[in-house]
Amino acid sequence: MPSHYAIVPAAGSGTRFGSEVPKQYLDLAGRPLIHHSLAALCACERIKRVWVVLSPGDEWWGSFDWTSLGAKLHAVFCGGATRGESVANGLAAAASVLADDDWVMVHDAARPCLSQDMLATLCDELADDPVGGILAVPVADTLKRADAQQRVAATEPRDGLWQAQTPQMFRYGVLRKALAANSGVSDEAGAIEAAGLKPRLVGADASNLKVTFPADLRLAELILEGRNR
Ligand code: CTP
Ligand code: MG
């Protein structure tokens, strides 16, 4: 039986969020934001080990206590200049543990509201899948294309469009080769697509949001509060 593992890229600086503290270390419901993302993965029984990929110059990780997350968690300080590079470096750091047919989930540190239900759905729906896939939500809003003056140039059809989330889960061997051959992609699914395969879209919901801008942090807090109530 293939095992499940997780890689969490967390070497970004949160430029769009605009705070002095990188967004993954901002307080969210009493803990660093990334603590929630890691806790969801560490609490999932199917996942054997979680590698968190930090920037080589990370000055924050060491100032928090991660012991409640247990022995599954391994911090590696090998983040790169882009998310894709951080993921590739994390996979390299994990290489001695992973077998080609093991499942690897890549999950953004900046998605703290991942639920156990979503993780279970991802694993169950992909269990016999030859390619793997990603959590995603169908686009609900009407889409507008802007011109240079920020006026609407066109209304775009949204039929068949989905918003990609994480975790993105693929077999280690396939993912490693796809990322090595296609480094300029913005997510793992992009590399798999470029390799000629079709990742499966596993229906999630908007609560698995990525904290990008300050307003997202408040939303994430409300989601976590609602869940714990
Ligand atoms: N990430 C990473 N290495 C990088 C850039 C990003 O590991 N060189 C991680 C981030 O820490 C985050 C995830 O990839 O957990 C998703 O990236 P994003 O939300 O874009 O975070 P940042 O790159 O930090 O934010 P911004 O793009 O606004 O600078
Ligand atoms: Mg970024």
mmCIF file of N, CA and C in Angstrom, residues 15-137:
data_model
loop_
_atom_site.group_PDB
_atom_site.id
_atom_site.type_symbol
_atom_site.label_atom_id
_atom_site.label_comp_id
_atom_site.label_asym_id
_atom_site.label_seq_id
_atom_site.Cartn_x
_atom_site.Cartn_y
_atom_site.Cartn_z
ATOM 1 N N THR A 15 4.417 39.329 0.412
ATOM 2 C CA THR A 15 4.502 40.699 -0.133
ATOM 3 C C THR A 15 3.132 41.357 -0.250
ATOM 4 N N ARG A 16 2.151 40.617 -0.775
ATOM 5 C CA ARG A 16 0.824 41.224 -0.982
ATOM 6 C C ARG A 16 0.128 41.510 0.331
ATOM 7 N N PHE A 17 0.422 40.732 1.359
ATOM 8 C CA PHE A 17 -0.197 40.981 2.664
ATOM 9 C C PHE A 17 0.346 42.283 3.257
ATOM 10 N N GLY A 18 1.646 42.484 3.070
ATOM 11 C CA GLY A 18 2.234 43.782 3.433
ATOM 12 C C GLY A 18 2.534 43.990 4.899
ATOM 13 N N SER A 19 2.629 42.921 5.686
ATOM 14 C CA SER A 19 3.000 43.131 7.089
ATOM 15 C C SER A 19 4.499 42.891 7.259
ATOM 16 N N GLU A 20 5.040 43.385 8.364
ATOM 17 C CA GLU A 20 6.475 43.203 8.592
ATOM 18 C C GLU A 20 6.789 41.744 8.898
ATOM 19 N N VAL A 21 5.922 41.118 9.678
ATOM 20 C CA VAL A 21 6.062 39.692 9.989
ATOM 21 C C VAL A 21 5.549 38.908 8.776
ATOM 22 N N PRO A 22 6.307 37.924 8.271
ATOM 23 C CA PRO A 22 5.768 37.135 7.156
ATOM 24 C C PRO A 22 4.411 36.543 7.540
ATOM 25 N N LYS A 23 3.459 36.537 6.608
ATOM 26 C CA LYS A 23 2.062 36.220 6.974
ATOM 27 C C LYS A 23 1.908 34.867 7.652
ATOM 28 N N GLN A 24 2.792 33.900 7.335
ATOM 29 C CA GLN A 24 2.642 32.563 7.935
ATOM 30 C C GLN A 24 2.871 32.576 9.450
ATOM 31 N N TYR A 25 3.478 33.650 9.957
ATOM 32 C CA TYR A 25 3.735 33.739 11.396
ATOM 33 C C TYR A 25 2.806 34.719 12.108
ATOM 34 N N LEU A 26 1.856 35.307 11.400
ATOM 35 C CA LEU A 26 0.913 36.233 12.050
ATOM 36 C C LEU A 26 -0.005 35.465 12.989
ATOM 37 N N ASP A 27 -0.475 36.153 14.031
ATOM 38 C CA ASP A 27 -1.362 35.493 14.986
ATOM 39 C C ASP A 27 -2.730 35.229 14.365
ATOM 40 N N LEU A 28 -3.170 33.987 14.485
ATOM 41 C CA LEU A 28 -4.513 33.607 14.044
ATOM 42 C C LEU A 28 -5.102 32.740 15.151
ATOM 43 N N ALA A 29 -6.129 33.260 15.803
ATOM 44 C CA ALA A 29 -6.777 32.539 16.903
ATOM 45 C C ALA A 29 -5.766 32.028 17.927
ATOM 46 N N GLY A 30 -4.797 32.871 18.263
ATOM 47 C CA GLY A 30 -3.886 32.542 19.356
ATOM 48 C C GLY A 30 -2.658 31.736 18.984
ATOM 49 N N ARG A 31 -2.524 31.384 17.703
ATOM 50 C CA ARG A 31 -1.336 30.632 17.265
ATOM 51 C C ARG A 31 -0.817 31.234 15.966
ATOM 52 N N PRO A 32 0.459 30.945 15.618
ATOM 53 C CA PRO A 32 0.912 31.400 14.300
ATOM 54 C C PRO A 32 0.044 30.763 13.216
ATOM 55 N N LEU A 33 -0.268 31.519 12.191
ATOM 56 C CA LEU A 33 -1.150 31.029 11.110
ATOM 57 C C LEU A 33 -0.737 29.645 10.623
ATOM 58 N N ILE A 34 0.555 29.464 10.401
ATOM 59 C CA ILE A 34 1.040 28.201 9.847
ATOM 60 C C ILE A 34 0.804 27.027 10.804
ATOM 61 N N HIS A 35 0.687 27.306 12.087
ATOM 62 C CA HIS A 35 0.433 26.238 13.055
ATOM 63 C C HIS A 35 -0.861 25.509 12.704
ATOM 64 N N HIS A 36 -1.874 26.257 12.282
ATOM 65 C CA HIS A 36 -3.162 25.653 11.931
ATOM 66 C C HIS A 36 -3.021 24.749 10.701
ATOM 67 N N SER A 37 -2.269 25.239 9.695
ATOM 68 C CA SER A 37 -2.091 24.456 8.455
ATOM 69 C C SER A 37 -1.360 23.151 8.771
ATOM 70 N N LEU A 38 -0.319 23.255 9.585
ATOM 71 C CA LEU A 38 0.465 22.060 9.929
ATOM 72 C C LEU A 38 -0.327 21.122 10.830
ATOM 73 N N ALA A 39 -1.112 21.705 11.755
ATOM 74 C CA ALA A 39 -1.880 20.876 12.688
ATOM 75 C C ALA A 39 -2.883 20.007 11.938
ATOM 76 N N ALA A 40 -3.499 20.558 10.891
ATOM 77 C CA ALA A 40 -4.478 19.771 10.119
ATOM 78 C C ALA A 40 -3.798 18.553 9.496
ATOM 79 N N LEU A 41 -2.611 18.755 8.947
ATOM 80 C CA LEU A 41 -1.903 17.650 8.287
ATOM 81 C C LEU A 41 -1.387 16.650 9.323
ATOM 82 N N CYS A 42 -0.838 17.156 10.430
ATOM 83 C CA CYS A 42 -0.287 16.251 11.450
ATOM 84 C C CYS A 42 -1.384 15.434 12.131
ATOM 85 N N ALA A 43 -2.598 15.983 12.177
ATOM 86 C CA ALA A 43 -3.700 15.271 12.834
ATOM 87 C C ALA A 43 -4.318 14.199 11.933
ATOM 88 N N CYS A 44 -3.976 14.205 10.683
ATOM 89 C CA CYS A 44 -4.574 13.253 9.734
ATOM 90 C C CYS A 44 -3.826 11.918 9.850
ATOM 91 N N GLU A 45 -4.545 10.879 10.267
ATOM 92 C CA GLU A 45 -3.884 9.603 10.549
ATOM 93 C C GLU A 45 -3.175 9.014 9.343
ATOM 94 N N ARG A 46 -3.733 9.299 8.149
ATOM 95 C CA ARG A 46 -3.139 8.689 6.954
ATOM 96 C C ARG A 46 -1.762 9.255 6.608
ATOM 97 N N ILE A 47 -1.500 10.482 7.071
ATOM 98 C CA ILE A 47 -0.244 11.134 6.697
ATOM 99 C C ILE A 47 0.866 10.719 7.670
ATOM 100 N N LYS A 48 1.953 10.171 7.115
ATOM 101 C CA LYS A 48 3.018 9.616 7.965
ATOM 102 C C LYS A 48 4.008 10.671 8.414
ATOM 103 N N ARG A 49 4.287 11.649 7.560
ATOM 104 C CA ARG A 49 5.307 12.634 7.886
ATOM 105 C C ARG A 49 4.991 13.940 7.155
ATOM 106 N N VAL A 50 5.336 15.057 7.775
ATOM 107 C CA VAL A 50 5.069 16.380 7.197
ATOM 108 C C VAL A 50 6.376 17.172 7.184
ATOM 109 N N TRP A 51 6.804 17.581 6.003
ATOM 110 C CA TRP A 51 7.985 18.435 5.913
ATOM 111 C C TRP A 51 7.532 19.878 5.694
ATOM 112 N N VAL A 52 7.988 20.783 6.544
ATOM 113 C CA VAL A 52 7.693 22.192 6.324
ATOM 114 C C VAL A 52 8.968 22.827 5.776
ATOM 115 N N VAL A 53 8.822 23.509 4.623
ATOM 116 C CA VAL A 53 9.981 24.049 3.903
ATOM 117 C C VAL A 53 10.103 25.541 4.217
ATOM 118 N N LEU A 54 11.149 25.884 4.990
ATOM 119 C CA LEU A 54 11.335 27.257 5.452
ATOM 120 C C LEU A 54 12.464 27.927 4.688
ATOM 121 N N SER A 55 12.467 29.240 4.737
ATOM 122 C CA SER A 55 13.553 29.987 4.096
ATOM 123 C C SER A 55 14.857 29.739 4.872
ATOM 124 N N PRO A 56 15.999 29.634 4.184
ATOM 125 C CA PRO A 56 17.271 29.427 4.890
ATOM 126 C C PRO A 56 17.537 30.535 5.913
ATOM 127 N N GLY A 57 16.980 31.727 5.678
ATOM 128 C CA GLY A 57 17.208 32.834 6.618
ATOM 129 C C GLY A 57 16.048 33.046 7.593
ATOM 130 N N ASP A 58 15.169 32.049 7.747
ATOM 131 C CA ASP A 58 13.975 32.204 8.599
ATOM 132 C C ASP A 58 14.375 32.507 10.048
ATOM 133 N N GLU A 59 13.881 33.656 10.544
ATOM 134 C CA GLU A 59 14.221 34.046 11.920
ATOM 135 C C GLU A 59 13.062 33.838 12.880
ATOM 136 N N TRP A 60 11.961 33.291 12.377
ATOM 137 C CA TRP A 60 10.740 33.214 13.173
ATOM 138 C C TRP A 60 10.456 31.824 13.715
ATOM 139 N N TRP A 61 10.732 30.824 12.918
ATOM 140 C CA TRP A 61 10.352 29.440 13.271
ATOM 141 C C TRP A 61 10.796 29.083 14.691
ATOM 142 N N GLY A 62 12.064 29.401 14.993
ATOM 143 C CA GLY A 62 12.647 29.007 16.275
ATOM 144 C C GLY A 62 12.038 29.704 17.480
ATOM 145 N N SER A 63 11.250 30.750 17.265
ATOM 146 C CA SER A 63 10.708 31.474 18.424
ATOM 147 C C SER A 63 9.336 30.962 18.861
ATOM 148 N N PHE A 64 8.834 29.912 18.191
ATOM 149 C CA PHE A 64 7.544 29.344 18.595
ATOM 150 C C PHE A 64 7.733 27.889 19.021
ATOM 151 N N ASP A 65 6.734 27.393 19.749
ATOM 152 C CA ASP A 65 6.779 26.015 20.238
ATOM 153 C C ASP A 65 5.905 25.140 19.322
ATOM 154 N N TRP A 66 6.496 24.168 18.695
ATOM 155 C CA TRP A 66 5.763 23.309 17.748
ATOM 156 C C TRP A 66 5.546 21.911 18.302
ATOM 157 N N THR A 67 5.928 21.696 19.578
ATOM 158 C CA THR A 67 5.942 20.321 20.084
ATOM 159 C C THR A 67 4.556 19.671 20.096
ATOM 160 N N SER A 68 3.490 20.491 20.198
ATOM 161 C CA SER A 68 2.148 19.888 20.236
ATOM 162 C C SER A 68 1.808 19.209 18.903
ATOM 163 N N LEU A 69 2.577 19.503 17.860
ATOM 164 C CA LEU A 69 2.283 18.894 16.550
ATOM 165 C C LEU A 69 2.884 17.500 16.424
ATOM 166 N N GLY A 70 3.755 17.129 17.373
ATOM 167 C CA GLY A 70 4.235 15.749 17.418
ATOM 168 C C GLY A 70 5.428 15.466 16.531
ATOM 169 N N ALA A 71 5.775 14.180 16.478
ATOM 170 C CA ALA A 71 7.028 13.744 15.835
ATOM 171 C C ALA A 71 6.929 13.633 14.319
ATOM 172 N N LYS A 72 5.714 13.773 13.764
ATOM 173 C CA LYS A 72 5.569 13.699 12.300
ATOM 174 C C LYS A 72 6.215 14.889 11.601
ATOM 175 N N LEU A 73 6.328 15.991 12.343
ATOM 176 C CA LEU A 73 6.733 17.251 11.710
ATOM 177 C C LEU A 73 8.249 17.371 11.583
ATOM 178 N N HIS A 74 8.722 17.688 10.384
ATOM 179 C CA HIS A 74 10.157 17.887 10.136
ATOM 180 C C HIS A 74 10.351 19.236 9.447
ATOM 181 N N ALA A 75 11.144 20.108 10.057
ATOM 182 C CA ALA A 75 11.407 21.418 9.448
ATOM 183 C C ALA A 75 12.693 21.351 8.638
ATOM 184 N N VAL A 76 12.638 21.809 7.393
ATOM 185 C CA VAL A 76 13.842 21.872 6.558
ATOM 186 C C VAL A 76 14.008 23.307 6.053
ATOM 187 N N PHE A 77 15.213 23.829 6.164
ATOM 188 C CA PHE A 77 15.476 25.238 5.825
ATOM 189 C C PHE A 77 16.076 25.331 4.426
ATOM 190 N N CYS A 78 15.279 24.934 3.437
ATOM 191 C CA CYS A 78 15.808 24.879 2.070
ATOM 192 C C CYS A 78 14.856 25.537 1.072
ATOM 193 N N GLY A 79 14.067 26.513 1.526
ATOM 194 C CA GLY A 79 13.159 27.217 0.627
ATOM 195 C C GLY A 79 13.918 27.918 -0.496
ATOM 196 N N GLY A 80 13.245 28.101 -1.640
ATOM 197 C CA GLY A 80 13.871 28.731 -2.799
ATOM 198 C C GLY A 80 13.263 30.082 -3.105
ATOM 199 N N ALA A 81 13.598 30.619 -4.265
ATOM 200 C CA ALA A 81 13.162 31.964 -4.653
ATOM 201 C C ALA A 81 11.696 31.996 -5.077
ATOM 202 N N THR A 82 11.155 30.851 -5.485
ATOM 203 C CA THR A 82 9.739 30.774 -5.863
ATOM 204 C C THR A 82 9.096 29.621 -5.102
ATOM 205 N N ARG A 83 7.763 29.620 -5.083
ATOM 206 C CA ARG A 83 7.047 28.521 -4.432
ATOM 207 C C ARG A 83 7.470 27.193 -5.046
ATOM 208 N N GLY A 84 7.528 27.153 -6.384
ATOM 209 C CA GLY A 84 7.885 25.913 -7.077
ATOM 210 C C GLY A 84 9.261 25.407 -6.657
ATOM 211 N N GLU A 85 10.208 26.337 -6.509
ATOM 212 C CA GLU A 85 11.557 25.950 -6.084
ATOM 213 C C GLU A 85 11.528 25.402 -4.658
ATOM 214 N N SER A 86 10.750 26.050 -3.802
ATOM 215 C CA SER A 86 10.645 25.571 -2.415
ATOM 216 C C SER A 86 10.089 24.152 -2.378
ATOM 217 N N VAL A 87 9.076 23.882 -3.189
ATOM 218 C CA VAL A 87 8.482 22.535 -3.228
ATOM 219 C C VAL A 87 9.511 21.529 -3.741
ATOM 220 N N ALA A 88 10.211 21.881 -4.824
ATOM 221 C CA ALA A 88 11.208 20.963 -5.396
ATOM 222 C C ALA A 88 12.318 20.685 -4.381
ATOM 223 N N ASN A 89 12.758 21.721 -3.659
ATOM 224 C CA ASN A 89 13.807 21.518 -2.648
ATOM 225 C C ASN A 89 13.291 20.660 -1.490
ATOM 226 N N GLY A 90 12.037 20.852 -1.129
ATOM 227 C CA GLY A 90 11.435 20.038 -0.069
ATOM 228 C C GLY A 90 11.349 18.581 -0.485
ATOM 229 N N LEU A 91 10.969 18.336 -1.723
ATOM 230 C CA LEU A 91 10.901 16.959 -2.228
ATOM 231 C C LEU A 91 12.287 16.321 -2.205
ATOM 232 N N ALA A 92 13.298 17.113 -2.556
ATOM 233 C CA ALA A 92 14.669 16.582 -2.546
ATOM 234 C C ALA A 92 15.081 16.224 -1.112
ATOM 235 N N ALA A 93 14.694 17.072 -0.147
ATOM 236 C CA ALA A 93 15.046 16.807 1.254
ATOM 237 C C ALA A 93 14.348 15.559 1.786
ATOM 238 N N ALA A 94 13.194 15.237 1.201
ATOM 239 C CA ALA A 94 12.401 14.095 1.663
ATOM 240 C C ALA A 94 12.703 12.817 0.868
ATOM 241 N N ALA A 95 13.570 12.937 -0.125
ATOM 242 C CA ALA A 95 13.730 11.859 -1.117
ATOM 243 C C ALA A 95 14.075 10.498 -0.514
ATOM 244 N N SER A 96 14.881 10.483 0.560
ATOM 245 C CA SER A 96 15.327 9.188 1.077
ATOM 246 C C SER A 96 14.188 8.418 1.744
ATOM 247 N N VAL A 97 13.100 9.113 2.062
ATOM 248 C CA VAL A 97 11.971 8.466 2.742
ATOM 249 C C VAL A 97 10.899 8.028 1.738
ATOM 250 N N LEU A 98 10.802 8.743 0.615
ATOM 251 C CA LEU A 98 9.672 8.549 -0.298
ATOM 252 C C LEU A 98 9.947 7.469 -1.342
ATOM 253 N N ALA A 99 8.909 6.672 -1.629
ATOM 254 C CA ALA A 99 8.977 5.702 -2.730
ATOM 255 C C ALA A 99 8.170 6.273 -3.897
ATOM 256 N N ASP A 100 8.510 5.865 -5.102
ATOM 257 C CA ASP A 100 7.883 6.458 -6.287
ATOM 258 C C ASP A 100 6.356 6.409 -6.272
ATOM 259 N N ASP A 101 5.778 5.341 -5.712
ATOM 260 C CA ASP A 101 4.310 5.283 -5.760
ATOM 261 C C ASP A 101 3.639 5.837 -4.503
ATOM 262 N N ASP A 102 4.410 6.406 -3.574
ATOM 263 C CA ASP A 102 3.799 7.081 -2.419
ATOM 264 C C ASP A 102 3.062 8.337 -2.876
ATOM 265 N N TRP A 103 2.021 8.690 -2.119
ATOM 266 C CA TRP A 103 1.298 9.934 -2.388
ATOM 267 C C TRP A 103 1.970 11.086 -1.651
ATOM 268 N N VAL A 104 2.196 12.194 -2.350
ATOM 269 C CA VAL A 104 2.701 13.405 -1.706
ATOM 270 C C VAL A 104 1.655 14.499 -1.857
ATOM 271 N N MET A 105 1.256 15.069 -0.715
ATOM 272 C CA MET A 105 0.345 16.222 -0.745
ATOM 273 C C MET A 105 1.181 17.470 -0.571
ATOM 274 N N VAL A 106 1.004 18.437 -1.444
ATOM 275 C CA VAL A 106 1.657 19.732 -1.258
ATOM 276 C C VAL A 106 0.583 20.707 -0.792
ATOM 277 N N HIS A 107 0.818 21.322 0.367
ATOM 278 C CA HIS A 107 -0.195 22.226 0.935
ATOM 279 C C HIS A 107 0.437 23.559 1.322
ATOM 280 N N ASP A 108 -0.162 24.668 0.874
ATOM 281 C CA ASP A 108 0.339 26.002 1.207
ATOM 282 C C ASP A 108 0.268 26.254 2.712
ATOM 283 N N ALA A 109 1.371 26.771 3.277
ATOM 284 C CA ALA A 109 1.343 27.203 4.681
ATOM 285 C C ALA A 109 0.236 28.227 4.901
ATOM 286 N N ALA A 110 -0.085 28.989 3.846
ATOM 287 C CA ALA A 110 -1.019 30.107 3.958
ATOM 288 C C ALA A 110 -2.500 29.684 3.870
ATOM 289 N N ARG A 111 -2.771 28.362 3.927
ATOM 290 C CA ARG A 111 -4.181 27.887 3.958
ATOM 291 C C ARG A 111 -4.444 27.214 5.302
ATOM 292 N N PRO A 112 -4.814 28.014 6.317
ATOM 293 C CA PRO A 112 -4.917 27.481 7.675
ATOM 294 C C PRO A 112 -6.252 26.799 7.992
ATOM 295 N N CYS A 113 -7.213 26.845 7.077
ATOM 296 C CA CYS A 113 -8.554 26.329 7.406
ATOM 297 C C CYS A 113 -8.836 24.973 6.773
ATOM 298 N N LEU A 114 -7.815 24.260 6.377
ATOM 299 C CA LEU A 114 -7.991 22.918 5.822
ATOM 300 C C LEU A 114 -8.635 22.022 6.884
ATOM 301 N N SER A 115 -9.717 21.335 6.505
ATOM 302 C CA SER A 115 -10.416 20.499 7.492
ATOM 303 C C SER A 115 -10.080 19.024 7.286
ATOM 304 N N GLN A 116 -10.332 18.233 8.322
ATOM 305 C CA GLN A 116 -10.118 16.781 8.213
ATOM 306 C C GLN A 116 -11.047 16.182 7.162
ATOM 307 N N ASP A 117 -12.251 16.739 7.040
ATOM 308 C CA ASP A 117 -13.200 16.241 6.023
ATOM 309 C C ASP A 117 -12.630 16.418 4.627
ATOM 310 N N MET A 118 -12.054 17.600 4.367
ATOM 311 C CA MET A 118 -11.495 17.865 3.028
ATOM 312 C C MET A 118 -10.321 16.936 2.746
ATOM 313 N N LEU A 119 -9.485 16.710 3.762
ATOM 314 C CA LEU A 119 -8.336 15.806 3.598
ATOM 315 C C LEU A 119 -8.814 14.386 3.298
ATOM 316 N N ALA A 120 -9.842 13.951 4.020
ATOM 317 C CA ALA A 120 -10.359 12.588 3.808
ATOM 318 C C ALA A 120 -10.959 12.459 2.417
ATOM 319 N N THR A 121 -11.695 13.486 1.980
ATOM 320 C CA THR A 121 -12.304 13.442 0.646
ATOM 321 C C THR A 121 -11.230 13.351 -0.432
ATOM 322 N N LEU A 122 -10.174 14.143 -0.265
ATOM 323 C CA LEU A 122 -9.075 14.129 -1.241
ATOM 324 C C LEU A 122 -8.470 12.725 -1.328
ATOM 325 N N CYS A 123 -8.145 12.149 -0.168
ATOM 326 C CA CYS A 123 -7.520 10.812 -0.161
ATOM 327 C C CYS A 123 -8.468 9.761 -0.719
ATOM 328 N N ASP A 124 -9.734 9.811 -0.318
ATOM 329 C CA ASP A 124 -10.695 8.788 -0.768
ATOM 330 C C ASP A 124 -10.931 8.881 -2.271
ATOM 331 N N GLU A 125 -11.150 10.104 -2.768
ATOM 332 C CA GLU A 125 -11.485 10.247 -4.195
ATOM 333 C C GLU A 125 -10.303 9.919 -5.104
ATOM 334 N N LEU A 126 -9.094 10.059 -4.584
ATOM 335 C CA LEU A 126 -7.922 9.817 -5.439
ATOM 336 C C LEU A 126 -7.294 8.447 -5.212
ATOM 337 N N ALA A 127 -7.853 7.680 -4.265
ATOM 338 C CA ALA A 127 -7.202 6.423 -3.859
ATOM 339 C C ALA A 127 -6.811 5.554 -5.052
ATOM 340 N N ASP A 128 -7.699 5.403 -6.030
ATOM 341 C CA ASP A 128 -7.392 4.531 -7.178
ATOM 342 C C ASP A 128 -7.103 5.327 -8.436
ATOM 343 N N ASP A 129 -6.839 6.613 -8.264
ATOM 344 C CA ASP A 129 -6.648 7.451 -9.455
ATOM 345 C C ASP A 129 -5.242 7.261 -10.030
ATOM 346 N N PRO A 130 -5.149 7.095 -11.353
ATOM 347 C CA PRO A 130 -3.822 6.878 -11.932
ATOM 348 C C PRO A 130 -2.964 8.154 -11.944
ATOM 349 N N VAL A 131 -3.571 9.332 -11.836
ATOM 350 C CA VAL A 131 -2.816 10.582 -11.969
ATOM 351 C C VAL A 131 -2.666 11.316 -10.633
ATOM 352 N N GLY A 132 -3.767 11.460 -9.889
ATOM 353 C CA GLY A 132 -3.788 12.307 -8.695
ATOM 354 C C GLY A 132 -4.607 13.548 -8.980
ATOM 355 N N GLY A 133 -4.632 14.482 -8.053
ATOM 356 C CA GLY A 133 -5.477 15.648 -8.277
ATOM 357 C C GLY A 133 -5.374 16.678 -7.190
ATOM 358 N N ILE A 134 -6.332 17.601 -7.197
ATOM 359 C CA ILE A 134 -6.248 18.784 -6.328
ATOM 360 C C ILE A 134 -7.628 19.124 -5.759
ATOM 361 N N LEU A 135 -7.637 19.752 -4.591
ATOM 362 C CA LEU A 135 -8.880 20.347 -4.110
ATOM 363 C C LEU A 135 -9.134 21.609 -4.941
ATOM 364 N N ALA A 136 -10.383 21.844 -5.270
ATOM 365 C CA ALA A 136 -10.730 23.004 -6.105
ATOM 366 C C ALA A 136 -12.211 23.319 -5.942
ATOM 367 N N VAL A 137 -12.578 24.559 -6.273
ATOM 368 C CA VAL A 137 -13.997 24.949 -6.228
ATOM 369 C C VAL A 137 -14.420 25.544 -7.576
#
